[in-house]
GROMACS .gro file of C-alpha atoms in nm:
model
  367
    1UNK     CA    1  -8.213  -1.330   1.339
    2UNK     CA    2  -8.150  -1.102   1.635
    3UNK     CA    3  -8.210  -0.729   1.601
    4UNK     CA    4  -7.876  -0.559   1.661
    5UNK     CA    5  -7.863  -0.218   1.824
    6UNK     CA    6  -7.613   0.041   1.708
    7UNK     CA    7  -7.531   0.377   1.871
    8UNK     CA    8  -7.766   0.670   1.843
    9UNK     CA    9  -7.714   1.044   1.865
   10UNK     CA   10  -7.925   1.249   2.105
   11UNK     CA   11  -8.012   1.591   1.966
   12UNK     CA   12  -8.102   1.819   2.257
   13UNK     CA   13  -7.991   2.155   2.114
   14UNK     CA   14  -8.123   2.342   1.813
   15UNK     CA   15  -7.778   2.333   1.654
   16UNK     CA   16  -7.755   1.954   1.688
   17UNK     CA   17  -8.108   1.911   1.552
   18UNK     CA   18  -8.027   2.124   1.249
   19UNK     CA   19  -7.711   1.930   1.166
   20UNK     CA   20  -7.887   1.595   1.212
   21UNK     CA   21  -8.177   1.693   0.988
   22UNK     CA   22  -7.939   1.811   0.718
   23UNK     CA   23  -7.757   1.478   0.730
   24UNK     CA   24  -8.078   1.278   0.721
   25UNK     CA   25  -8.213   1.478   0.427
   26UNK     CA   26  -7.956   1.308   0.202
   27UNK     CA   27  -8.150   0.980   0.240
   28UNK     CA   28  -8.446   0.897   0.018
   29UNK     CA   29  -8.594   0.664   0.282
   30UNK     CA   30  -8.609   0.722   0.657
   31UNK     CA   31  -8.765   0.551   0.957
   32UNK     CA   32  -8.970   0.761   1.202
   33UNK     CA   33  -9.101   0.659   1.543
   34UNK     CA   34  -9.213   0.866   1.844
   35UNK     CA   35  -9.228   0.821   2.218
   36UNK     CA   36  -9.397   1.029   2.484
   37UNK     CA   37  -9.673   1.056   2.737
   38UNK     CA   38  -9.998   0.898   2.615
   39UNK     CA   39  -9.926   1.006   2.260
   40UNK     CA   40 -10.234   1.051   2.048
   41UNK     CA   41 -10.457   1.092   2.354
   42UNK     CA   42 -10.611   1.415   2.492
   43UNK     CA   43 -10.329   1.467   2.745
   44UNK     CA   44 -10.060   1.341   2.508
   45UNK     CA   45  -9.719   1.503   2.470
   46UNK     CA   46  -9.413   1.417   2.264
   47UNK     CA   47  -9.084   1.337   2.427
   48UNK     CA   48  -8.866   1.190   2.152
   49UNK     CA   49  -8.883   1.182   1.773
   50UNK     CA   50  -8.653   0.902   1.659
   51UNK     CA   51  -8.539   0.915   1.296
   52UNK     CA   52  -8.301   0.674   1.130
   53UNK     CA   53  -8.194   0.581   0.780
   54UNK     CA   54  -8.345   0.274   0.612
   55UNK     CA   55  -8.084   0.038   0.759
   56UNK     CA   56  -8.080   0.198   1.107
   57UNK     CA   57  -7.707   0.259   1.066
   58UNK     CA   58  -7.771   0.621   1.166
   59UNK     CA   59  -8.024   0.705   1.435
   60UNK     CA   60  -8.096   1.049   1.576
   61UNK     CA   61  -8.318   1.105   1.879
   62UNK     CA   62  -8.468   1.455   1.875
   63UNK     CA   63  -8.547   1.573   2.228
   64UNK     CA   64  -8.877   1.755   2.182
   65UNK     CA   65  -8.871   1.898   2.537
   66UNK     CA   66  -8.543   2.072   2.452
   67UNK     CA   67  -8.667   2.180   2.108
   68UNK     CA   68  -8.992   2.351   2.202
   69UNK     CA   69  -8.994   2.648   1.964
   70UNK     CA   70  -9.120   2.540   1.620
   71UNK     CA   71  -9.043   2.889   1.485
   72UNK     CA   72  -8.673   2.864   1.563
   73UNK     CA   73  -8.490   2.883   1.226
   74UNK     CA   74  -8.262   2.598   1.328
   75UNK     CA   75  -8.565   2.368   1.339
   76UNK     CA   76  -8.654   2.450   0.977
   77UNK     CA   77  -8.448   2.158   0.837
   78UNK     CA   78  -8.629   1.909   1.062
   79UNK     CA   79  -8.971   2.049   0.982
   80UNK     CA   80  -8.888   2.044   0.610
   81UNK     CA   81  -8.760   1.688   0.636
   82UNK     CA   82  -9.085   1.567   0.790
   83UNK     CA   83  -9.293   1.753   0.533
   84UNK     CA   84  -9.108   1.650   0.217
   85UNK     CA   85  -9.316   1.405   0.008
   86UNK     CA   86  -9.009   1.290  -0.187
   87UNK     CA   87  -8.853   1.136   0.127
   88UNK     CA   88  -9.026   0.813   0.228
   89UNK     CA   89  -9.095   0.787   0.602
   90UNK     CA   90  -9.128   0.427   0.711
   91UNK     CA   91  -9.346   0.387   1.020
   92UNK     CA   92  -9.534   0.120   1.212
   93UNK     CA   93  -9.881   0.238   1.311
   94UNK     CA   94  -9.785   0.602   1.282
   95UNK     CA   95 -10.132   0.738   1.359
   96UNK     CA   96 -10.054   0.876   1.706
   97UNK     CA   97  -9.706   0.991   1.596
   98UNK     CA   98  -9.859   1.181   1.305
   99UNK     CA   99 -10.100   1.361   1.537
  100UNK     CA  100  -9.835   1.455   1.794
  101UNK     CA  101  -9.585   1.584   1.538
  102UNK     CA  102  -9.859   1.803   1.393
  103UNK     CA  103  -9.941   1.933   1.742
  104UNK     CA  104  -9.579   1.996   1.841
  105UNK     CA  105  -9.437   2.141   1.520
  106UNK     CA  106  -9.734   2.224   1.298
  107UNK     CA  107  -9.617   1.970   1.040
  108UNK     CA  108  -9.843   1.715   0.877
  109UNK     CA  109  -9.601   1.451   0.757
  110UNK     CA  110  -9.600   1.352   0.392
  111UNK     CA  111  -9.443   1.054   0.224
  112UNK     CA  112  -9.546   0.812   0.501
  113UNK     CA  113  -9.533   0.440   0.419
  114UNK     CA  114  -9.682   0.252   0.713
  115UNK     CA  115  -9.542  -0.103   0.716
  116UNK     CA  116  -9.827  -0.220   0.939
  117UNK     CA  117 -10.057  -0.175   0.641
  118UNK     CA  118  -9.810  -0.347   0.408
  119UNK     CA  119  -9.847  -0.659   0.624
  120UNK     CA  120 -10.227  -0.630   0.614
  121UNK     CA  121 -10.232  -0.587   0.236
  122UNK     CA  122 -10.026  -0.903   0.190
  123UNK     CA  123 -10.240  -1.090   0.441
  124UNK     CA  124 -10.548  -1.003   0.237
  125UNK     CA  125 -10.388  -1.140  -0.079
  126UNK     CA  126 -10.298  -1.465   0.096
  127UNK     CA  127 -10.650  -1.601   0.130
  128UNK     CA  128 -10.529  -1.948   0.220
  129UNK     CA  129 -10.767  -2.133   0.447
  130UNK     CA  130 -10.621  -2.182   0.792
  131UNK     CA  131 -10.349  -1.921   0.745
  132UNK     CA  132 -10.244  -1.796   1.089
  133UNK     CA  133 -10.241  -1.433   0.980
  134UNK     CA  134 -10.588  -1.467   0.830
  135UNK     CA  135 -10.715  -1.631   1.149
  136UNK     CA  136 -10.591  -1.339   1.360
  137UNK     CA  137 -10.909  -1.138   1.293
  138UNK     CA  138 -11.153  -1.427   1.330
  139UNK     CA  139 -11.001  -1.524   1.665
  140UNK     CA  140 -11.103  -1.186   1.806
  141UNK     CA  141 -11.468  -1.259   1.730
  142UNK     CA  142 -11.489  -1.612   1.871
  143UNK     CA  143 -11.808  -1.524   2.058
  144UNK     CA  144 -11.974  -1.473   1.718
  145UNK     CA  145 -11.834  -1.796   1.574
  146UNK     CA  146 -12.171  -1.952   1.483
  147UNK     CA  147 -12.288  -1.640   1.304
  148UNK     CA  148 -11.959  -1.594   1.118
  149UNK     CA  149 -11.954  -1.960   1.017
  150UNK     CA  150 -12.296  -1.907   0.862
  151UNK     CA  151 -12.188  -1.582   0.696
  152UNK     CA  152 -11.806  -1.568   0.669
  153UNK     CA  153 -11.832  -1.272   0.430
  154UNK     CA  154 -11.925  -1.058   0.732
  155UNK     CA  155 -11.550  -1.036   0.806
  156UNK     CA  156 -11.455  -0.927   0.456
  157UNK     CA  157 -11.262  -0.603   0.480
  158UNK     CA  158 -11.224  -0.632   0.860
  159UNK     CA  159 -10.854  -0.661   0.948
  160UNK     CA  160 -10.714  -0.688   1.299
  161UNK     CA  161 -10.371  -0.530   1.336
  162UNK     CA  162 -10.046  -0.680   1.463
  163UNK     CA  163  -9.810  -0.494   1.695
  164UNK     CA  164  -9.453  -0.424   1.585
  165UNK     CA  165  -9.278  -0.677   1.806
  166UNK     CA  166  -9.534  -0.952   1.742
  167UNK     CA  167  -9.501  -0.910   1.367
  168UNK     CA  168  -9.120  -0.910   1.386
  169UNK     CA  169  -9.143  -1.238   1.575
  170UNK     CA  170  -9.367  -1.391   1.308
  171UNK     CA  171  -9.107  -1.309   1.044
  172UNK     CA  172  -8.830  -1.460   1.256
  173UNK     CA  173  -8.650  -1.131   1.318
  174UNK     CA  174  -8.651  -1.159   1.696
  175UNK     CA  175  -8.673  -1.452   1.931
  176UNK     CA  176  -8.866  -1.474   2.255
  177UNK     CA  177  -8.691  -1.263   2.516
  178UNK     CA  178  -8.495  -1.062   2.258
  179UNK     CA  179  -8.752  -0.792   2.197
  180UNK     CA  180  -8.827  -0.468   2.374
  181UNK     CA  181  -8.711  -0.382   2.725
  182UNK     CA  182  -8.969  -0.557   2.944
  183UNK     CA  183  -8.950  -0.293   3.217
  184UNK     CA  184  -9.035  -0.017   2.970
  185UNK     CA  185  -9.314  -0.227   2.819
  186UNK     CA  186  -9.457  -0.280   3.167
  187UNK     CA  187  -9.434   0.094   3.229
  188UNK     CA  188  -9.653   0.154   2.923
  189UNK     CA  189  -9.901  -0.115   3.023
  190UNK     CA  190  -9.933   0.040   3.369
  191UNK     CA  191 -10.003   0.387   3.225
  192UNK     CA  192  -9.676   0.526   3.363
  193UNK     CA  193  -9.577   0.700   3.041
  194UNK     CA  194  -9.515   1.022   3.234
  195UNK     CA  195  -9.162   0.885   3.275
  196UNK     CA  196  -9.094   0.993   2.915
  197UNK     CA  197  -9.126   1.356   3.028
  198UNK     CA  198  -8.848   1.349   3.287
  199UNK     CA  199  -8.503   1.489   3.216
  200UNK     CA  200  -8.239   1.370   3.189
  201UNK     CA  201  -8.406   1.079   3.016
  202UNK     CA  202  -8.278   0.745   3.147
  203UNK     CA  203  -8.055   0.545   2.915
  204UNK     CA  204  -8.308   0.260   2.913
  205UNK     CA  205  -8.571   0.484   2.756
  206UNK     CA  206  -8.332   0.627   2.498
  207UNK     CA  207  -8.222   0.276   2.400
  208UNK     CA  208  -8.587   0.166   2.384
  209UNK     CA  209  -8.665   0.446   2.138
  210UNK     CA  210  -8.370   0.357   1.915
  211UNK     CA  211  -8.458  -0.014   1.933
  212UNK     CA  212  -8.790   0.039   1.756
  213UNK     CA  213  -8.604   0.198   1.463
  214UNK     CA  214  -8.398  -0.120   1.434
  215UNK     CA  215  -8.704  -0.346   1.434
  216UNK     CA  216  -8.875  -0.139   1.164
  217UNK     CA  217  -8.553  -0.146   0.958
  218UNK     CA  218  -8.541  -0.526   0.982
  219UNK     CA  219  -8.905  -0.558   0.875
  220UNK     CA  220  -8.848  -0.323   0.582
  221UNK     CA  221  -8.550  -0.530   0.469
  222UNK     CA  222  -8.759  -0.848   0.492
  223UNK     CA  223  -9.046  -0.694   0.298
  224UNK     CA  224  -8.802  -0.576   0.029
  225UNK     CA  225  -8.675  -0.932  -0.010
  226UNK     CA  226  -9.031  -1.049  -0.061
  227UNK     CA  227  -9.041  -0.827  -0.371
  228UNK     CA  228  -9.415  -0.804  -0.430
  229UNK     CA  229  -9.473  -0.663  -0.081
  230UNK     CA  230  -9.354  -0.320  -0.191
  231UNK     CA  231  -9.433  -0.336  -0.561
  232UNK     CA  232  -9.642  -0.017  -0.571
  233UNK     CA  233  -9.506   0.218  -0.307
  234UNK     CA  234  -9.710   0.514  -0.432
  235UNK     CA  235 -10.033   0.321  -0.377
  236UNK     CA  236  -9.910   0.214  -0.033
  237UNK     CA  237  -9.831   0.575   0.051
  238UNK     CA  238 -10.183   0.678  -0.050
  239UNK     CA  239 -10.324   0.410   0.182
  240UNK     CA  240 -10.091   0.527   0.458
  241UNK     CA  241 -10.203   0.888   0.412
  242UNK     CA  242 -10.564   0.784   0.467
  243UNK     CA  243 -10.453   0.584   0.771
  244UNK     CA  244 -10.284   0.889   0.925
  245UNK     CA  245 -10.597   1.101   0.877
  246UNK     CA  246 -10.856   0.840   0.980
  247UNK     CA  247 -10.866   0.966   1.340
  248UNK     CA  248 -10.788   1.339   1.312
  249UNK     CA  249 -10.825   1.447   1.675
  250UNK     CA  250 -10.691   1.323   2.007
  251UNK     CA  251 -11.043   1.314   2.149
  252UNK     CA  252 -11.174   1.091   1.870
  253UNK     CA  253 -10.871   0.862   1.902
  254UNK     CA  254 -10.941   0.827   2.276
  255UNK     CA  255 -11.298   0.725   2.198
  256UNK     CA  256 -11.181   0.477   1.933
  257UNK     CA  257 -10.932   0.325   2.178
  258UNK     CA  258 -11.211   0.278   2.433
  259UNK     CA  259 -11.426   0.110   2.168
  260UNK     CA  260 -11.141  -0.123   2.058
  261UNK     CA  261 -11.138   0.032   1.712
  262UNK     CA  262 -10.764   0.104   1.724
  263UNK     CA  263 -10.702  -0.271   1.701
  264UNK     CA  264 -10.832  -0.275   1.344
  265UNK     CA  265 -10.765  -0.108   1.011
  266UNK     CA  266 -11.025   0.172   0.983
  267UNK     CA  267 -11.277   0.126   0.705
  268UNK     CA  268 -11.234   0.335   0.387
  269UNK     CA  269 -10.854   0.321   0.429
  270UNK     CA  270 -10.730   0.029   0.221
  271UNK     CA  271 -10.921   0.157  -0.080
  272UNK     CA  272 -11.038   0.516  -0.138
  273UNK     CA  273 -11.412   0.581  -0.130
  274UNK     CA  274 -11.551   0.588  -0.485
  275UNK     CA  275 -11.614   0.938  -0.617
  276UNK     CA  276 -11.971   1.056  -0.573
  277UNK     CA  277 -12.085   0.773  -0.346
  278UNK     CA  278 -12.302   0.882  -0.050
  279UNK     CA  279 -12.136   0.910   0.290
  280UNK     CA  280 -12.287   0.874   0.637
  281UNK     CA  281 -12.173   0.908   0.998
  282UNK     CA  282 -12.149   0.589   1.200
  283UNK     CA  283 -12.348   0.624   1.522
  284UNK     CA  284 -12.074   0.450   1.723
  285UNK     CA  285 -11.733   0.557   1.592
  286UNK     CA  286 -11.853   0.894   1.452
  287UNK     CA  287 -11.649   0.853   1.135
  288UNK     CA  288 -11.804   0.969   0.809
  289UNK     CA  289 -11.784   0.670   0.577
  290UNK     CA  290 -11.897   0.567   0.231
  291UNK     CA  291 -12.211   0.361   0.203
  292UNK     CA  292 -12.012   0.046   0.126
  293UNK     CA  293 -11.885   0.049   0.488
  294UNK     CA  294 -12.238  -0.014   0.618
  295UNK     CA  295 -12.451  -0.325   0.604
  296UNK     CA  296 -12.734  -0.267   0.359
  297UNK     CA  297 -13.053  -0.438   0.255
  298UNK     CA  298 -13.313  -0.392  -0.016
  299UNK     CA  299 -13.595  -0.403   0.242
  300UNK     CA  300 -13.632  -0.348   0.616
  301UNK     CA  301 -13.508  -0.661   0.797
  302UNK     CA  302 -13.757  -0.870   0.990
  303UNK     CA  303 -13.727  -0.894   1.369
  304UNK     CA  304 -13.525  -1.215   1.345
  305UNK     CA  305 -13.291  -1.065   1.088
  306UNK     CA  306 -13.255  -0.743   1.280
  307UNK     CA  307 -13.144  -0.930   1.593
  308UNK     CA  308 -12.825  -1.020   1.411
  309UNK     CA  309 -12.776  -0.655   1.311
  310UNK     CA  310 -12.507  -0.746   1.061
  311UNK     CA  311 -12.712  -0.729   0.746
  312UNK     CA  312 -12.641  -0.914   0.422
  313UNK     CA  313 -12.298  -0.917   0.268
  314UNK     CA  314 -12.184  -0.935  -0.092
  315UNK     CA  315 -11.861  -1.036  -0.260
  316UNK     CA  316 -11.543  -0.865  -0.140
  317UNK     CA  317 -11.373  -0.600  -0.352
  318UNK     CA  318 -10.991  -0.593  -0.365
  319UNK     CA  319 -10.787  -0.491  -0.184
  320UNK     CA  320 -10.997  -0.381   0.111
  321UNK     CA  321 -11.261  -0.648   0.079
  322UNK     CA  322 -11.534  -0.415   0.204
  323UNK     CA  323 -11.887  -0.537   0.140
  324UNK     CA  324 -12.227  -0.383   0.089
  325UNK     CA  325 -12.503  -0.363  -0.165
  326UNK     CA  326 -12.396  -0.038  -0.329
  327UNK     CA  327 -12.673   0.201  -0.426
  328UNK     CA  328 -12.700   0.314  -0.786
  329UNK     CA  329 -12.971   0.514  -0.952
  330UNK     CA  330 -13.055   0.582  -1.313
  331UNK     CA  331 -13.138   0.936  -1.425
  332UNK     CA  332 -13.483   1.038  -1.304
  333UNK     CA  333 -13.510   0.746  -1.063
  334UNK     CA  334 -13.472   0.716  -0.688
  335UNK     CA  335 -13.324   0.406  -0.530
  336UNK     CA  336 -13.417   0.322  -0.175
  337UNK     CA  337 -13.208   0.092   0.038
  338UNK     CA  338 -13.186   0.022   0.408
  339UNK     CA  339 -12.863   0.057   0.600
  340UNK     CA  340 -12.755  -0.003   0.956
  341UNK     CA  341 -12.657   0.310   1.148
  342UNK     CA  342 -12.341   0.137   1.273
  343UNK     CA  343 -12.061   0.070   1.028
  344UNK     CA  344 -11.978  -0.295   0.969
  345UNK     CA  345 -11.675  -0.293   1.200
  346UNK     CA  346 -11.862  -0.119   1.482
  347UNK     CA  347 -12.153  -0.359   1.441
  348UNK     CA  348 -11.923  -0.657   1.496
  349UNK     CA  349 -11.749  -0.496   1.794
  350UNK     CA  350 -12.077  -0.388   1.956
  351UNK     CA  351 -12.211  -0.741   1.942
  352UNK     CA  352 -11.883  -0.892   2.062
  353UNK     CA  353 -11.901  -0.671   2.370
  354UNK     CA  354 -12.278  -0.723   2.417
  355UNK     CA  355 -12.340  -0.350   2.398
  356UNK     CA  356 -12.693  -0.221   2.439
  357UNK     CA  357 -12.688  -0.002   2.127
  358UNK     CA  358 -12.653  -0.224   1.820
  359UNK     CA  359 -12.772   0.031   1.569
  360UNK     CA  360 -13.095   0.078   1.377
  361UNK     CA  361 -13.200   0.020   1.018
  362UNK     CA  362 -13.281   0.343   0.836
  363UNK     CA  363 -13.397   0.415   0.483
  364UNK     CA  364 -13.144   0.573   0.249
  365UNK     CA  365 -13.229   0.723  -0.086
  366UNK     CA  366 -13.019   0.841  -0.377
  367UNK     CA  367 -13.147   1.036  -0.673
   0.00000   0.00000   0.00000
């Protein structure tokens, strides 16, 4: 199937933005995607907010550079639209978009359903040996193959992400050569995203922005046909909300990108941290995570064990598959366990990249 592109409407006046937002507000499900200069990074800036209905039959491109005043009353319908929890916003890896919309318009989007996580959730359920989607994560850690063969549970709960176009290709929605504009893709790869800030915006960039809405619409339609993919949308929205908030600042996102963390689902996202469980800061990614996100042991590892730095793993827990020896304590007792100062994902990445700092084992107590 080839993704077809239909016309879009450019909204570069407050009046046009107001009318478009009013029209879109009649839909219960929308698709949202953003373009701009290094979005989500410290010098990031929005250029276009693209919003379409669930079938991409209507697409509006909101020109953020022409709509700079968030207090203008004519922008109230757009801000309300983005904020409304009763309108589902379909996205694909909306983390940077979420941050930039909050920066530009002071709106923290609600009702987000990130289809990238829908794919991951289904991948986790399909634990068929040799499955290409399952192998996607293991392939990234080929340098640790011997260790992971010995302890395959070390990858439980670690999920490498697919890009939008790659995933659409896997589902047969686009063929090779029918995807995104290669010149625009090259522009992104060469860090020339400043082009999104020029005006008038070239037609190629406007069409590129609208094209992503079409791809997301096609994936949504395919997931709907699968039935069970979208069985519990409220649970998927809760996962998506944690995904949006997992990297709350541009500076932390820049660090995570440098550390290759953005290629993976952040820990403590696919399932919420259990109430009352201790939390700790990872020494590498600086995220505050529940104890289950760290490798743990009942005793300090020996030198040979510590050289692996991964720690023991236990059975996976659905749907995130995160592993650890969780700490419990009876009344009046103190339980002592040892944990690695790097979360399980950071530990794998640090060893893959032969980093000098692989974490330390520290004693943890709970009363």
